[in-house]
Every structure is written in structure tokens, then in C-alpha cells.
PDB file of N, CA and C in Angstrom:
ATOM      1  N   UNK S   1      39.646  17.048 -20.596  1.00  0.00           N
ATOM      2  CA  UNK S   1      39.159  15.677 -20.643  1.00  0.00           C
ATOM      3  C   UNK S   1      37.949  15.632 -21.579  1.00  0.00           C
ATOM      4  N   UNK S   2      37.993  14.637 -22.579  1.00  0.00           N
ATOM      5  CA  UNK S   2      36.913  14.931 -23.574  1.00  0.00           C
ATOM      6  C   UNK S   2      36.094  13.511 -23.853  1.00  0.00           C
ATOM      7  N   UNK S   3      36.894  12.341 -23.048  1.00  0.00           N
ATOM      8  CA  UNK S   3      36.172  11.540 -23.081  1.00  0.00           C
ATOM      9  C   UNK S   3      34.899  11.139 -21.722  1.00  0.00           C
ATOM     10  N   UNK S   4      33.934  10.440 -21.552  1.00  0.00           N
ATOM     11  CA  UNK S   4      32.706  10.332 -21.166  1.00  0.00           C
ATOM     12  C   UNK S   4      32.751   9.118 -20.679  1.00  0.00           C
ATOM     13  N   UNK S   5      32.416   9.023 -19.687  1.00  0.00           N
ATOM     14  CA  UNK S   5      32.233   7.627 -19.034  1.00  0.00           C
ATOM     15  C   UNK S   5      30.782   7.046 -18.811  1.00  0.00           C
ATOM     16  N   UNK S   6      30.200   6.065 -18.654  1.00  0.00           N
ATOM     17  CA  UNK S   6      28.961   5.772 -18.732  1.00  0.00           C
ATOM     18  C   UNK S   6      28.110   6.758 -17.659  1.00  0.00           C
ATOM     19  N   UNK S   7      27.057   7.308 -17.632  1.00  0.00           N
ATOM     20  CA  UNK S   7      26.649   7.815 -16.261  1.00  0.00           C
ATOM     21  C   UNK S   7      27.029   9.340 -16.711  1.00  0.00           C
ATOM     22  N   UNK S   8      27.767   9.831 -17.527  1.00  0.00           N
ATOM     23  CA  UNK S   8      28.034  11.014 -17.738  1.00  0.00           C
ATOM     24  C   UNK S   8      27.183  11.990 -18.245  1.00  0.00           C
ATOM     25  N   UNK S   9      27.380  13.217 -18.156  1.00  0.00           N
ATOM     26  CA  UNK S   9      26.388  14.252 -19.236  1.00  0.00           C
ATOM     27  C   UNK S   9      27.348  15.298 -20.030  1.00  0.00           C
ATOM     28  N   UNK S  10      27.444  15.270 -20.900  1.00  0.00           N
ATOM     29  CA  UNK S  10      26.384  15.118 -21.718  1.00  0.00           C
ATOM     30  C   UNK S  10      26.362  13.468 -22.822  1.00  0.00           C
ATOM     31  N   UNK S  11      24.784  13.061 -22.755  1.00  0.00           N
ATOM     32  CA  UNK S  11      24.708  11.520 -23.370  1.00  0.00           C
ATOM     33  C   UNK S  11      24.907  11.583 -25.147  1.00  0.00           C
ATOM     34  N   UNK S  12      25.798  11.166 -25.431  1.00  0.00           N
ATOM     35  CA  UNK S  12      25.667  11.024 -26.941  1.00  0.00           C
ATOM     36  C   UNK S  12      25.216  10.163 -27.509  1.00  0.00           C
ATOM     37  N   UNK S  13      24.595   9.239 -26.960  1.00  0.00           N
ATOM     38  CA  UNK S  13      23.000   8.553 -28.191  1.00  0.00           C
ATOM     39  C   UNK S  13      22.033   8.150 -26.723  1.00  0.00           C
ATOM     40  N   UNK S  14      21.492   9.253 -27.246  1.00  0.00           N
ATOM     41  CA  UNK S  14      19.949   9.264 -25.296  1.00  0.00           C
ATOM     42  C   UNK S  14      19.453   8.031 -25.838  1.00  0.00           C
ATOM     43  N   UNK S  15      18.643   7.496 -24.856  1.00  0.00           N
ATOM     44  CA  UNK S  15      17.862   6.158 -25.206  1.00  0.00           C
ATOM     45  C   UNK S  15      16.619   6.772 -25.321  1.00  0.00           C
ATOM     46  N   UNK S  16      15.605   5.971 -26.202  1.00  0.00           N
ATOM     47  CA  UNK S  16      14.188   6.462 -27.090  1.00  0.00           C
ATOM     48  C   UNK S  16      13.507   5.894 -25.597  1.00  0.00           C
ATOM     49  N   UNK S  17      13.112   6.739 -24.658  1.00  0.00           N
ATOM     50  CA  UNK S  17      11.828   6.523 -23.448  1.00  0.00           C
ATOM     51  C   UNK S  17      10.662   6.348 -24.128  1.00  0.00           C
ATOM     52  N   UNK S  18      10.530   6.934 -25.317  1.00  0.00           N
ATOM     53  CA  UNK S  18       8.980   6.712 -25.937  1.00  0.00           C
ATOM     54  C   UNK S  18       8.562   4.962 -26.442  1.00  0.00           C
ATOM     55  N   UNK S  19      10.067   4.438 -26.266  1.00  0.00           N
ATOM     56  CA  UNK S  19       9.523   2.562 -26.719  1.00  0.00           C
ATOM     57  C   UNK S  19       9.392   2.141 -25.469  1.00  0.00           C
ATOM     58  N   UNK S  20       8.639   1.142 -26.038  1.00  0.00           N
ATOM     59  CA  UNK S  20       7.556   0.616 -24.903  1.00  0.00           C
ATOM     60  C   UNK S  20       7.901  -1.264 -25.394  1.00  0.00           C
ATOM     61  N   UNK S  21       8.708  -2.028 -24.669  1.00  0.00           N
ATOM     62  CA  UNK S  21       9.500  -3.263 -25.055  1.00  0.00           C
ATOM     63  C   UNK S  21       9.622  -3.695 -26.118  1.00  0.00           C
ATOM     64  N   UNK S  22      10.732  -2.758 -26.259  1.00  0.00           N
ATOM     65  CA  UNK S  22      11.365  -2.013 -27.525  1.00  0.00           C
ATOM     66  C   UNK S  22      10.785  -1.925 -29.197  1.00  0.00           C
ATOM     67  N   UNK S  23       9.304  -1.862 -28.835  1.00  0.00           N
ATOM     68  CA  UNK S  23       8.398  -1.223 -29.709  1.00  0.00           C
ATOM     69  C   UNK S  23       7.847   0.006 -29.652  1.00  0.00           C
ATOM     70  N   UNK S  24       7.724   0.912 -30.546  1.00  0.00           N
ATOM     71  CA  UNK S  24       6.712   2.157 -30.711  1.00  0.00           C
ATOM     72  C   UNK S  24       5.310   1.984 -30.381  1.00  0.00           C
ATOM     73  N   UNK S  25       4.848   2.686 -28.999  1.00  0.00           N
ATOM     74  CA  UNK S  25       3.761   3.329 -28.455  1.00  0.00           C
ATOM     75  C   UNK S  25       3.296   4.443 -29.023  1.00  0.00           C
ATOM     76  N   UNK S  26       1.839   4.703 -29.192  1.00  0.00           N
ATOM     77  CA  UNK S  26       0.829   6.059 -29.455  1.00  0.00           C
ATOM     78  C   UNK S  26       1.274   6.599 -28.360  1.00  0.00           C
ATOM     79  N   UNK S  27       1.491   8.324 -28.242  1.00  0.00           N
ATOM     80  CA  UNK S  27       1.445   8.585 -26.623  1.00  0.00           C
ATOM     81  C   UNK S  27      -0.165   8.034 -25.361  1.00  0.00           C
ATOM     82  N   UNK S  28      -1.153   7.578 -26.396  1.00  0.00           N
ATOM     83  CA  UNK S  28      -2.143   7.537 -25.709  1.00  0.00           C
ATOM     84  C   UNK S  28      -2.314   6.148 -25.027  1.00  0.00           C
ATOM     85  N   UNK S  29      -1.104   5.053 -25.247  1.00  0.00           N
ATOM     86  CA  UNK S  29      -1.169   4.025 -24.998  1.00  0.00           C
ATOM     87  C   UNK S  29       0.159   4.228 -23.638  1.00  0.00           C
ATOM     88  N   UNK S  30       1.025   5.309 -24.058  1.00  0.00           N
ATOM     89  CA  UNK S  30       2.193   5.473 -22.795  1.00  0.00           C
ATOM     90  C   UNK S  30       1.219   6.241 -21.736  1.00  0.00           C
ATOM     91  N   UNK S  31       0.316   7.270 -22.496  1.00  0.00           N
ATOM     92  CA  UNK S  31      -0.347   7.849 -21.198  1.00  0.00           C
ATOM     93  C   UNK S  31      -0.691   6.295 -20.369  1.00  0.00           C
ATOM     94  N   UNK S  32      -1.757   5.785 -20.955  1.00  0.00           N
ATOM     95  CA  UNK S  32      -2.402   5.081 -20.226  1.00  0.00           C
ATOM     96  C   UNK S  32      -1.205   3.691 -19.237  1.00  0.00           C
ATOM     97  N   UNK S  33      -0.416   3.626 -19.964  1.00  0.00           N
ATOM     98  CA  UNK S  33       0.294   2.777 -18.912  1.00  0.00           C
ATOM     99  C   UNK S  33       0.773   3.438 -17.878  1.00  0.00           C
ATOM    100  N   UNK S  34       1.251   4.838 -18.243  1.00  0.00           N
ATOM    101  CA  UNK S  34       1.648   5.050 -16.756  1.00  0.00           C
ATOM    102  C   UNK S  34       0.721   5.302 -15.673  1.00  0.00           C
ATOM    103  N   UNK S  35      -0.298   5.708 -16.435  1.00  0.00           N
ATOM    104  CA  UNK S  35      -1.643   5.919 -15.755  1.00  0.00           C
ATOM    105  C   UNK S  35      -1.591   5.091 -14.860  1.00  0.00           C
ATOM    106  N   UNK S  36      -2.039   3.823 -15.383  1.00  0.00           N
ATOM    107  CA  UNK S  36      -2.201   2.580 -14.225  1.00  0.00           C
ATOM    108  C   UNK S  36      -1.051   2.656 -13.324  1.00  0.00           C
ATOM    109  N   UNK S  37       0.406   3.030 -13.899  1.00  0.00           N
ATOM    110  CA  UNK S  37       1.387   2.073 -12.692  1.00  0.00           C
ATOM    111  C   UNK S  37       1.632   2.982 -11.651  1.00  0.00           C
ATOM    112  N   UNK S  38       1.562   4.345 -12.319  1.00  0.00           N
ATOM    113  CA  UNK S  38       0.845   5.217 -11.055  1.00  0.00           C
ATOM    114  C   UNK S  38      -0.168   5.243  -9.597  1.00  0.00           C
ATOM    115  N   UNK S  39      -1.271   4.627 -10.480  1.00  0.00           N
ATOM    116  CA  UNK S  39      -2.480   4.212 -10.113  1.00  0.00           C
ATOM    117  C   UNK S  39      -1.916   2.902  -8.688  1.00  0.00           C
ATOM    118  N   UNK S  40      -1.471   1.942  -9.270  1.00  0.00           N
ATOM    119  CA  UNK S  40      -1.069   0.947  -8.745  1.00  0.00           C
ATOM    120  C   UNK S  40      -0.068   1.843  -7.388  1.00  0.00           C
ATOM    121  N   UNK S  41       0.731   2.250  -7.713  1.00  0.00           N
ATOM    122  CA  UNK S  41       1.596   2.616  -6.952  1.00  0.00           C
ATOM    123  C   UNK S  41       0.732   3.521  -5.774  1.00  0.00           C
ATOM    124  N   UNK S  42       0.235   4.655  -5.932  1.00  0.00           N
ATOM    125  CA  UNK S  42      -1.258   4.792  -5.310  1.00  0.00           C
ATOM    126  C   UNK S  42      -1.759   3.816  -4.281  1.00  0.00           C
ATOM    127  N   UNK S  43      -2.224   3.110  -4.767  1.00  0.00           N
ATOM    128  CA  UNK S  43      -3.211   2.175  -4.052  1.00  0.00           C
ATOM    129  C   UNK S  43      -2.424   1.681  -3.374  1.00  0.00           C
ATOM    130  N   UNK S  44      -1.194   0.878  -3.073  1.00  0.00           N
ATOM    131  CA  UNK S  44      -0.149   0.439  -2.569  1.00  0.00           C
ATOM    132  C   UNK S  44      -0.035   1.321  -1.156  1.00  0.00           C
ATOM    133  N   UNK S  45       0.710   2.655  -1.511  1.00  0.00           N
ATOM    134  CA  UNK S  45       0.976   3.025  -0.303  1.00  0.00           C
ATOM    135  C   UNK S  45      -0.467   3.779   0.404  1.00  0.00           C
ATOM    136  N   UNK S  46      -1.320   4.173  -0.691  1.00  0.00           N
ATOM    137  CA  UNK S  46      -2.696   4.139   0.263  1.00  0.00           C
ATOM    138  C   UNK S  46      -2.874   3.036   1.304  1.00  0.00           C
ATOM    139  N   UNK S  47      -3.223   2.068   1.243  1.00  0.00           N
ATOM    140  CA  UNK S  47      -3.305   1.001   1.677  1.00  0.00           C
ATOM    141  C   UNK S  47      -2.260   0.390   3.160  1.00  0.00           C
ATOM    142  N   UNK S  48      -1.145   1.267   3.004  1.00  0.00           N
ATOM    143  CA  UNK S  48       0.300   1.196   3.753  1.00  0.00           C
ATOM    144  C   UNK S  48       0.036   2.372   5.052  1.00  0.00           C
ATOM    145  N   UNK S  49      -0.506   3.373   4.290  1.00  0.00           N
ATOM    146  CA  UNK S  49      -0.778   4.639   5.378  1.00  0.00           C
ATOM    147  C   UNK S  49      -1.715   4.445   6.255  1.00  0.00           C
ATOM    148  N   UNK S  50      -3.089   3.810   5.187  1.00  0.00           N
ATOM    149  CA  UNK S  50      -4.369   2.945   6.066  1.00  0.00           C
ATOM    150  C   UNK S  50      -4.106   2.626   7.780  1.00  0.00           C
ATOM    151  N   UNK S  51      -3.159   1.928   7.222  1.00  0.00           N
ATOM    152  CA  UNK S  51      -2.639   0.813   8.318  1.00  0.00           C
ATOM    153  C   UNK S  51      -2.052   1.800   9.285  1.00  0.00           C
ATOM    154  N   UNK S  52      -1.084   2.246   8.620  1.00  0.00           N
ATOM    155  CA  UNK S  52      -0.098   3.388  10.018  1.00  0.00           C
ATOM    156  C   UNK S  52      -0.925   4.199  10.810  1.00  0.00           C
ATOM    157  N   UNK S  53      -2.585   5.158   9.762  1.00  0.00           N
ATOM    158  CA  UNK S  53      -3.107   5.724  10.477  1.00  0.00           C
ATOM    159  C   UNK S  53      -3.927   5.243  11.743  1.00  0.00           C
ATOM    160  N   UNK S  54      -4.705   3.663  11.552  1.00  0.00           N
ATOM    161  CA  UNK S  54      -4.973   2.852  12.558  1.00  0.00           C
ATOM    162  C   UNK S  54      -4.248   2.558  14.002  1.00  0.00           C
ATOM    163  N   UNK S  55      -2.598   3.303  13.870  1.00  0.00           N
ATOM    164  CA  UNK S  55      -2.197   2.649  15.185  1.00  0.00           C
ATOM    165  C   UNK S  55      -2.020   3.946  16.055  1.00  0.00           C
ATOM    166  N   UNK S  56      -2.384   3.788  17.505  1.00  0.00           N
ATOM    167  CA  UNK S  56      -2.620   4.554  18.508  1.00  0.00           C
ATOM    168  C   UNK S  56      -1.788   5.583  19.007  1.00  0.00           C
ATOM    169  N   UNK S  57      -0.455   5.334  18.524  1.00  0.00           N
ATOM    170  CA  UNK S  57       0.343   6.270  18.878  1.00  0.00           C
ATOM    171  C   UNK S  57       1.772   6.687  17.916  1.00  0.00           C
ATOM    172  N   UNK S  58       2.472   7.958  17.626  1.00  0.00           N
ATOM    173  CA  UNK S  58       3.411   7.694  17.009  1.00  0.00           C
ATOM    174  C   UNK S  58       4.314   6.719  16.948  1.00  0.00           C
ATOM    175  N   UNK S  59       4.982   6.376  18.066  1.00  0.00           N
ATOM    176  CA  UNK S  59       5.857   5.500  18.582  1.00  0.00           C
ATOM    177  C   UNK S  59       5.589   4.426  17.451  1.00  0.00           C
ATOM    178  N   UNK S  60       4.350   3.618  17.786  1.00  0.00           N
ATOM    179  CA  UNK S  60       3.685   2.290  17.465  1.00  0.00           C
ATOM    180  C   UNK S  60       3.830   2.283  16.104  1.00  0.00           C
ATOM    181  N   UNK S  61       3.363   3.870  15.293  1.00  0.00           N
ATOM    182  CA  UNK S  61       3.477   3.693  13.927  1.00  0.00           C
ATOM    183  C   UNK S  61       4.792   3.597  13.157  1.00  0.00           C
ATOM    184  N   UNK S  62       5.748   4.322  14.018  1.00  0.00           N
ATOM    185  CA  UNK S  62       7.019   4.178  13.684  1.00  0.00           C
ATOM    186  C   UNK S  62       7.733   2.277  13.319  1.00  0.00           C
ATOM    187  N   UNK S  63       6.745   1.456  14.519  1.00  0.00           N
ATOM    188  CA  UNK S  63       7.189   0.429  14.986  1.00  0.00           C
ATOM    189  C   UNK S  63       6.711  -0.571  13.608  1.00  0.00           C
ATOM    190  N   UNK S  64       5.557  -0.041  13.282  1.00  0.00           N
ATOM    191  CA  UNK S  64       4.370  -0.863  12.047  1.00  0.00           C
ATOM    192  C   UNK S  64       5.260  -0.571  10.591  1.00  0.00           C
ATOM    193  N   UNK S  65       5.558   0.639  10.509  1.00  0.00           N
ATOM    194  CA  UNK S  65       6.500   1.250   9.109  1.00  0.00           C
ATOM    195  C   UNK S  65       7.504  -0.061   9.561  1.00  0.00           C
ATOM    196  N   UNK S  66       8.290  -0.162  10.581  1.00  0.00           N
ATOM    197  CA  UNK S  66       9.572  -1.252  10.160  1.00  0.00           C
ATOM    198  C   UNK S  66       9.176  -2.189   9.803  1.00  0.00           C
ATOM    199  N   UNK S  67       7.869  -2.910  10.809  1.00  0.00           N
ATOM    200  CA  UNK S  67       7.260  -4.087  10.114  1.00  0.00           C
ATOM    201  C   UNK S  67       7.038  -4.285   8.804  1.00  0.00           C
ATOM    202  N   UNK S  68       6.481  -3.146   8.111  1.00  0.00           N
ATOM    203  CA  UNK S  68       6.221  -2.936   6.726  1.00  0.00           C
ATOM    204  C   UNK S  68       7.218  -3.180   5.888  1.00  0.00           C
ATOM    205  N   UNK S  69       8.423  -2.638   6.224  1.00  0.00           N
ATOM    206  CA  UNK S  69       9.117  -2.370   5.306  1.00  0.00           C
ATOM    207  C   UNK S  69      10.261  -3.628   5.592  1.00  0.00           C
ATOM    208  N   UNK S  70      10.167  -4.620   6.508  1.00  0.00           N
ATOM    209  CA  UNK S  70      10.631  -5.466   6.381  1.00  0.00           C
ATOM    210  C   UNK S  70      10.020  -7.278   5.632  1.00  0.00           C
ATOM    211  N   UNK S  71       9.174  -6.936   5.839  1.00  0.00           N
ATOM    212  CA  UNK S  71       7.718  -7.744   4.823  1.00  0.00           C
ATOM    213  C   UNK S  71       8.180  -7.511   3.234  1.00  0.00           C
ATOM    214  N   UNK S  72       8.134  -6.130   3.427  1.00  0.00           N
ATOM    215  CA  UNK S  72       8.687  -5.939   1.962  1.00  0.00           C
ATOM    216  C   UNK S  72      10.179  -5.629   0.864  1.00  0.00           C
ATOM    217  N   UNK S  73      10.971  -6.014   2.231  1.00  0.00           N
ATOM    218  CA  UNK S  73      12.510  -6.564   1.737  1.00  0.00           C
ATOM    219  C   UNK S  73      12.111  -7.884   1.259  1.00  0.00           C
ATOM    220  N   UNK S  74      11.173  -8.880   2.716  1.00  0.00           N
ATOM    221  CA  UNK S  74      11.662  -9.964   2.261  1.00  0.00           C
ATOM    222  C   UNK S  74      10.690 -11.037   1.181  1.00  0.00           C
ATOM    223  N   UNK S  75       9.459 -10.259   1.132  1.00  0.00           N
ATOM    224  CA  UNK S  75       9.471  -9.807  -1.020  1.00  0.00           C
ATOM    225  C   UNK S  75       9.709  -9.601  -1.892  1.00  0.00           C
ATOM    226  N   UNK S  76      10.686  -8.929  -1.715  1.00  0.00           N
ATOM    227  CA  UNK S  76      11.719  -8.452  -2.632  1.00  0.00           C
ATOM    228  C   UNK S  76      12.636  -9.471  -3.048  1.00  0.00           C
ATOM    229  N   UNK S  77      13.528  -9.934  -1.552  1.00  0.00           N
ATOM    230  CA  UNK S  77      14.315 -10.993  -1.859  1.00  0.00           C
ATOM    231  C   UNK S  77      13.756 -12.122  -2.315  1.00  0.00           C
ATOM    232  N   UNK S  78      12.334 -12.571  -2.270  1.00  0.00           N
ATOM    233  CA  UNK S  78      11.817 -13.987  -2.625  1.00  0.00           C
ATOM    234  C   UNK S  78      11.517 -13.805  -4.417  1.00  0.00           C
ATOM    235  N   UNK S  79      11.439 -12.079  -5.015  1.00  0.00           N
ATOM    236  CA  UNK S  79      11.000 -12.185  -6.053  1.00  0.00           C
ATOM    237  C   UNK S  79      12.339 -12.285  -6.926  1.00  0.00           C
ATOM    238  N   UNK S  80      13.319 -11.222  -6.625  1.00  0.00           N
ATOM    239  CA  UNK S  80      14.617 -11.751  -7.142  1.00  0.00           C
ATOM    240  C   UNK S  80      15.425 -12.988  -7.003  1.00  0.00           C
ATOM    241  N   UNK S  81      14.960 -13.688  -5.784  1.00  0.00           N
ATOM    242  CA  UNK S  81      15.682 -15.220  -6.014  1.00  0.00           C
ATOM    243  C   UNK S  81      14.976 -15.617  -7.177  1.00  0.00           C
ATOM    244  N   UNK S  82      13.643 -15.819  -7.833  1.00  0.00           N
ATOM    245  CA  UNK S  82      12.803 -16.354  -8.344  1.00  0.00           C
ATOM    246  C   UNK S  82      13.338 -15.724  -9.653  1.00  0.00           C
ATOM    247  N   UNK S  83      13.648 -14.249  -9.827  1.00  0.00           N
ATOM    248  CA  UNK S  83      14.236 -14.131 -11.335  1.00  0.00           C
ATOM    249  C   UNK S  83      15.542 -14.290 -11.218  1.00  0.00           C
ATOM    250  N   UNK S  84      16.426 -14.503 -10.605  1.00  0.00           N
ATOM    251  CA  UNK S  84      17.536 -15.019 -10.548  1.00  0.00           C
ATOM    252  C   UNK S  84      17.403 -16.783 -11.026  1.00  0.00           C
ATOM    253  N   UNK S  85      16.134 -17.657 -10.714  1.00  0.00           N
ATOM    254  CA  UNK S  85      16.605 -19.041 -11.086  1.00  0.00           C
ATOM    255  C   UNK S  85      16.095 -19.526 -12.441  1.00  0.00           C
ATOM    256  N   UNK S  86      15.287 -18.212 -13.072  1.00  0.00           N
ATOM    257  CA  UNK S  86      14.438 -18.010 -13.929  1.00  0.00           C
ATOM    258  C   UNK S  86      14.985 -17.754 -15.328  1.00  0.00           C
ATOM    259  N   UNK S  87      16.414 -17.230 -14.649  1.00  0.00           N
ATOM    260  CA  UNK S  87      17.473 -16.370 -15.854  1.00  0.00           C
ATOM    261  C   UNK S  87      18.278 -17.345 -16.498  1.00  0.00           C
TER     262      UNK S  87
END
């Protein structure tokens, strides 16, 4: 079998990761973006653990993570309806 289906390896034309919306970046301008979204991402679940470490017992924290993570489905879904009516 010699043909390749999308998703396959090996890729015969890789995509350029070094463009940055679909312009050429310095690496010192890719450092620094990922820097931040790193950064961001960081602070996020810092902020998430904060919270879990505050509650009194495993159980409870188990109970706060669902809360969490259902807050942030339905964020999710309010931001994709929004680029869905946007498109």
C-alpha cells in the first residue's frame, strides 16, 4: 500500500509551525508568544488548584473539580455558539 491517507506518517508536505497567521516570526517573537500562552495556561489552572486545595476533604474536592469542569464545558459551549454565529 503506497498511498497515504490524511493523518498518516510519513507527511509529504509538513506544515511550516514556524508561521505565525500565516506570516514569518523571529524565533524571539515565537519564544515570546508561547511564553505568555504558557504563562496564561499557568495561571489558569493555578488558580483551579487554589480552589481544590481550599476544600476540606478529598471527597469535596473531587465534588469542586466536577463543578469546575462543568462551568467550563458550559464556556466552551457559549464560546463556540458565538463562533459558530460569527462564521
Amino acid at each position: 500500500m503506497t498511498q497515504h491517507r490524511p493523518g498518516q506518517w510519513p507527511v509529504e508536505q509538513p506544515v511550516d509551525l514556524d508561521a505565525v497567521d500565516g506570516a514569518k516570526a523571529t524565533h524571539d517573537e515565537l519564544y515570546v508568544k508561547r511564553a505568555a500562552e504558557k504563562a496564561l495556561h499557568e495561571m489558569c489552572l493555578d488558580s483551579i488548584r487554589h480552589d481544590l486545595e481550599q476544600q476540606p476533604t478529598g471527597p469535596s474536592a473531587q465534588a469542586k473539580a466536577r463543578i469546575w469542569c462543568a462551568h467550563i464545558l458550559a464556556l466552551a459551549d457559549d464560546v463556540a455558539a458565538a463562533k459558530r454565529k460569527a462564521a
